[in-house]
């Protein structure tokens, strides 16, 4: 596609439910990133995939959060047993992966998650 | 811990004014500094800076990096209401590709 596509754009769920957020990166981009943006705060890194390498999960806040990337393209971020503090906008980005300008990250419009 | 601090947190100006947004950083290693504009949800890329003293320019927007003093500025001249947005500064540490973001500057341009 022309840009990074995320779905759903909005998700309202009840505390304790599991949610899945989807990201479809720009075609040809080997690197994919997930960030979280809470109200009034900057983007917080969650996880990074690069090609077939093991993902960098260092930003995941708890073991309730997981992500996978199938076939080197689409990625799914799963939050189990959601809590109210998980409410935020979840942004996905992709890049060509490489040096300098090849690493510019392009963002999707995000999924706004509200946990009631 | 790597850190990016932006100032001011917010500002309101009138159309035609010139604004300067600030970004200071502390990182163990440094590869690049990036500026993004966030209007609704998706941050859109503005500039990538890697070398000190070289101004990047795009229309009314320009940016420069000082690697000695560890800061960058983003200038917007002749502001328009369409410039109203959150401006995000991020640093890419050399050892990894994740970006470290500041909290952003909320700019509102009044007509």
Short mmCIF file of C-alpha atoms in Angstrom, two decimals:
data_model
loop_
_atom_site.label_atom_id
_atom_site.label_comp_id
_atom_site.label_asym_id
_atom_site.label_seq_id
_atom_site.Cartn_x
_atom_site.Cartn_y
_atom_site.Cartn_z
CA UNK A 1 0.00 0.00 0.00
CA UNK A 2 0.89 3.66 -0.21
CA UNK A 3 1.39 4.08 3.51
CA UNK A 4 1.34 2.24 6.82
CA UNK A 5 -2.16 0.95 7.50
CA UNK A 6 -3.48 0.20 10.98
CA UNK A 7 -6.73 -1.33 12.12
CA UNK A 8 -9.00 -0.78 13.85
CA UNK A 9 -8.74 2.99 14.09
CA UNK A 10 -10.61 2.93 17.39
CA UNK A 11 -11.15 0.11 19.86
CA UNK A 12 -13.20 0.22 23.04
CA UNK A 13 -12.93 -2.77 25.31
CA UNK A 14 -13.74 -3.82 28.82
CA UNK A 15 -11.08 -4.31 31.46
CA UNK A 16 -9.81 -7.87 31.42
CA UNK A 17 -10.54 -8.55 27.73
CA UNK A 18 -7.85 -9.33 25.16
CA UNK A 19 -7.34 -7.07 22.13
CA UNK A 20 -5.47 -7.42 18.84
CA UNK A 21 -4.18 -4.47 16.88
CA UNK A 22 -3.03 -4.87 13.30
CA UNK A 23 -0.35 -3.10 11.27
CA UNK A 24 0.29 -3.43 7.54
CA UNK A 25 3.62 -1.76 6.71
CA UNK A 26 4.69 -0.03 3.52
CA UNK A 27 5.43 -2.60 0.85
CA UNK A 28 9.14 -3.44 0.76
CA UNK A 29 9.89 -2.14 4.23
CA UNK A 30 11.77 -4.73 6.25
CA UNK A 31 11.69 -2.94 9.60
CA UNK A 32 8.53 -2.53 11.66
CA UNK A 33 8.05 -0.75 14.99
CA UNK A 34 5.30 -0.39 17.57
CA UNK A 35 5.02 2.68 19.82
CA UNK A 36 2.50 3.79 22.39
CA UNK A 37 1.41 7.39 22.91
CA UNK A 38 -0.40 8.26 26.10
CA UNK A 39 -2.24 11.55 26.51
CA UNK A 40 0.17 14.46 26.67
CA UNK A 41 3.24 12.28 26.34
CA UNK A 42 5.70 11.43 23.64
CA UNK A 43 5.86 8.14 21.84
CA UNK A 44 7.11 5.21 23.90
CA UNK A 45 8.91 2.40 22.06
CA UNK A 46 7.39 -1.07 22.47
CA UNK A 47 8.90 -3.55 20.00
CA UNK A 48 10.94 -3.65 16.78
CA UNK A 49 11.13 -6.25 14.00
CA UNK A 50 13.90 -6.31 11.40
CA UNK A 51 13.70 -8.94 8.69
CA UNK A 52 14.15 -12.43 10.07
CA UNK A 53 16.10 -11.33 13.13
CA UNK A 54 14.79 -11.87 16.64
CA UNK A 55 12.60 -8.90 17.59
CA UNK A 56 13.73 -6.28 20.09
CA UNK A 57 11.08 -6.58 22.79
CA UNK A 58 12.84 -4.35 25.29
CA UNK A 59 10.04 -1.77 25.39
CA UNK A 60 7.13 -4.08 26.17
CA UNK A 61 5.76 -2.92 29.54
CA UNK A 62 4.59 -6.30 30.81
CA UNK A 63 4.12 -9.92 29.78
CA UNK A 64 0.52 -9.10 28.88
CA UNK A 65 1.90 -7.48 25.73
CA UNK A 66 3.13 -9.52 22.79
CA UNK A 67 3.58 -9.02 19.06
CA UNK A 68 4.27 -11.10 16.04
CA UNK A 69 5.07 -10.43 12.44
CA UNK A 70 3.97 -13.03 9.93
CA UNK A 71 5.78 -13.51 6.63
CA UNK A 72 7.89 -10.45 7.22
CA UNK A 73 4.95 -8.16 6.55
CA UNK A 74 1.79 -7.73 8.64
CA UNK A 75 2.21 -7.41 12.40
CA UNK A 76 -0.24 -7.96 15.24
CA UNK A 77 0.13 -6.45 18.71
CA UNK A 78 -1.81 -8.37 21.33
CA UNK A 79 -2.67 -7.08 24.78
CA UNK A 80 -4.06 -9.69 27.14
CA UNK A 81 -6.24 -8.96 30.16
CA UNK A 82 -6.38 -5.25 29.34
CA UNK A 83 -6.11 -2.70 32.14
CA UNK A 84 -7.27 0.91 32.18
CA UNK A 85 -3.66 2.13 32.06
CA UNK A 86 -3.34 0.43 28.65
CA UNK A 87 -5.58 3.14 27.19
CA UNK A 88 -3.49 5.01 24.64
CA UNK A 89 -2.89 5.44 20.93
CA UNK A 90 -0.84 2.57 19.54
CA UNK A 91 1.23 3.64 16.55
CA UNK A 92 3.00 1.45 14.06
CA UNK A 93 5.87 2.56 11.83
CA UNK A 94 7.96 0.95 9.12
CA UNK A 95 11.24 1.71 7.40
CA UNK A 96 13.41 0.27 4.67
CA UNK A 97 15.92 -0.76 7.30
CA UNK A 98 19.53 0.09 6.63
CA UNK A 99 21.66 3.13 7.03
CA UNK A 100 20.60 6.68 7.85
CA UNK A 101 17.92 7.83 5.41
CA UNK A 102 16.83 4.24 4.77
CA UNK A 103 15.92 4.13 8.43
CA UNK A 104 13.43 6.99 8.38
CA UNK A 105 10.32 5.66 10.06
CA UNK A 106 6.93 6.30 8.47
CA UNK A 107 3.93 6.08 10.76
CA UNK A 108 0.40 4.83 10.48
CA UNK A 109 -2.59 6.72 11.86
CA UNK A 110 -2.67 4.52 14.94
CA UNK A 111 -5.29 2.67 16.94
CA UNK A 112 -6.91 4.55 19.80
CA UNK A 113 -7.53 1.98 22.54
CA UNK A 114 -9.93 2.79 25.35
CA UNK A 115 -10.24 0.33 28.22
CA UNK A 116 -13.35 0.88 30.31
CA UNK B 1 19.02 6.56 30.19
CA UNK B 2 18.52 8.22 26.83
CA UNK B 3 16.37 11.33 27.08
CA UNK B 4 14.89 13.98 24.77
CA UNK B 5 13.43 17.22 26.16
CA UNK B 6 11.39 19.63 24.09
CA UNK B 7 10.45 23.19 24.89
CA UNK B 8 8.16 24.93 25.10
CA UNK B 9 5.47 22.36 25.86
CA UNK B 10 2.94 24.53 24.08
CA UNK B 11 2.61 27.93 22.51
CA UNK B 12 0.03 30.05 20.76
CA UNK B 13 0.98 32.50 18.02
CA UNK B 14 -0.75 34.57 15.38
CA UNK B 15 -0.57 33.93 11.67
CA UNK B 16 2.56 35.42 10.20
CA UNK B 17 4.64 35.03 13.36
CA UNK B 18 7.94 33.14 13.40
CA UNK B 19 8.37 30.37 15.94
CA UNK B 20 11.37 28.45 17.22
CA UNK B 21 10.93 25.04 18.81
CA UNK B 22 13.70 23.54 20.90
CA UNK B 23 14.93 20.01 21.39
CA UNK B 24 17.75 18.92 23.67
CA UNK B 25 18.95 15.37 24.10
CA UNK B 26 21.14 13.04 26.11
CA UNK B 27 22.03 9.75 24.47
CA UNK B 28 24.82 7.28 24.99
CA UNK B 29 25.43 7.15 21.28
CA UNK B 30 24.00 9.30 18.50
CA UNK B 31 23.08 8.47 14.94
CA UNK B 32 20.48 11.03 13.92
CA UNK B 33 17.82 13.44 15.14
CA UNK B 34 14.42 13.59 13.50
CA UNK B 35 11.53 16.03 13.54
CA UNK B 36 7.94 14.93 12.94
CA UNK B 37 4.65 16.85 12.67
CA UNK B 38 1.58 15.22 14.21
CA UNK B 39 -1.77 16.75 13.25
CA UNK B 40 -4.41 14.10 13.87
CA UNK B 41 -2.77 10.81 14.63
CA UNK B 42 0.00 9.86 12.20
CA UNK B 43 3.31 11.68 12.76
CA UNK B 44 4.66 12.81 9.40
CA UNK B 45 8.38 13.10 8.76
CA UNK B 46 9.90 16.56 8.43
CA UNK B 47 13.68 16.37 8.76
CA UNK B 48 16.54 14.06 9.60
CA UNK B 49 19.71 15.72 10.91
CA UNK B 50 23.03 14.01 11.34
CA UNK B 51 25.71 16.70 11.09
CA UNK B 52 26.21 19.85 13.11
CA UNK B 53 25.70 23.24 11.55
CA UNK B 54 24.06 22.12 8.33
CA UNK B 55 20.61 23.64 7.97
CA UNK B 56 17.85 21.55 6.50
CA UNK B 57 15.11 23.57 4.83
CA UNK B 58 11.70 22.81 3.38
CA UNK B 59 9.58 25.79 2.45
CA UNK B 60 8.92 27.84 5.57
CA UNK B 61 10.39 25.18 7.86
CA UNK B 62 14.06 24.82 8.69
CA UNK B 63 16.09 22.94 11.25
CA UNK B 64 19.64 22.77 12.48
CA UNK B 65 21.60 20.52 14.81
CA UNK B 66 24.36 21.29 17.31
CA UNK B 67 26.07 18.04 18.31
CA UNK B 68 28.45 19.78 20.69
CA UNK B 69 25.70 21.38 22.76
CA UNK B 70 23.30 18.47 22.12
CA UNK B 71 20.31 20.36 20.78
CA UNK B 72 18.31 21.11 17.70
CA UNK B 73 15.88 23.84 16.74
CA UNK B 74 12.98 23.83 14.34
CA UNK B 75 12.02 27.20 12.87
CA UNK B 76 8.75 28.02 11.18
CA UNK B 77 8.49 31.39 9.47
CA UNK B 78 5.29 33.18 8.38
CA UNK B 79 3.17 30.69 10.31
CA UNK B 80 -0.22 29.61 8.97
CA UNK B 81 -3.18 27.99 10.71
CA UNK B 82 -2.25 24.77 8.94
CA UNK B 83 0.96 24.69 10.95
CA UNK B 84 -1.07 23.99 14.09
CA UNK B 85 0.06 20.57 15.28
CA UNK B 86 2.24 18.72 17.74
CA UNK B 87 5.90 18.82 16.73
CA UNK B 88 7.87 15.80 17.87
CA UNK B 89 11.62 15.53 18.18
CA UNK B 90 13.26 12.10 18.29
CA UNK B 91 16.78 10.76 18.50
CA UNK B 92 18.03 7.53 16.97
CA UNK B 93 20.73 6.00 19.16
CA UNK B 94 23.44 4.30 17.18
CA UNK B 95 23.13 0.92 18.80
CA UNK B 96 19.52 0.35 17.89
CA UNK B 97 16.91 1.59 15.55
CA UNK B 98 14.19 2.49 18.01
CA UNK B 99 13.53 6.21 18.32
CA UNK B 100 13.55 8.05 21.64
CA UNK B 101 10.92 10.77 21.53
CA UNK B 102 10.41 13.98 23.42
CA UNK B 103 6.95 14.86 24.76
CA UNK B 104 6.35 17.23 21.87
CA UNK B 105 5.51 20.90 21.47
CA UNK B 106 1.88 21.78 20.85
CA UNK B 107 1.70 24.71 18.43
CA UNK B 108 -1.51 26.59 17.82
CA UNK B 109 -1.59 29.29 15.15
CA UNK B 110 -4.50 31.69 15.44
CA UNK B 111 -5.93 33.50 12.43
#
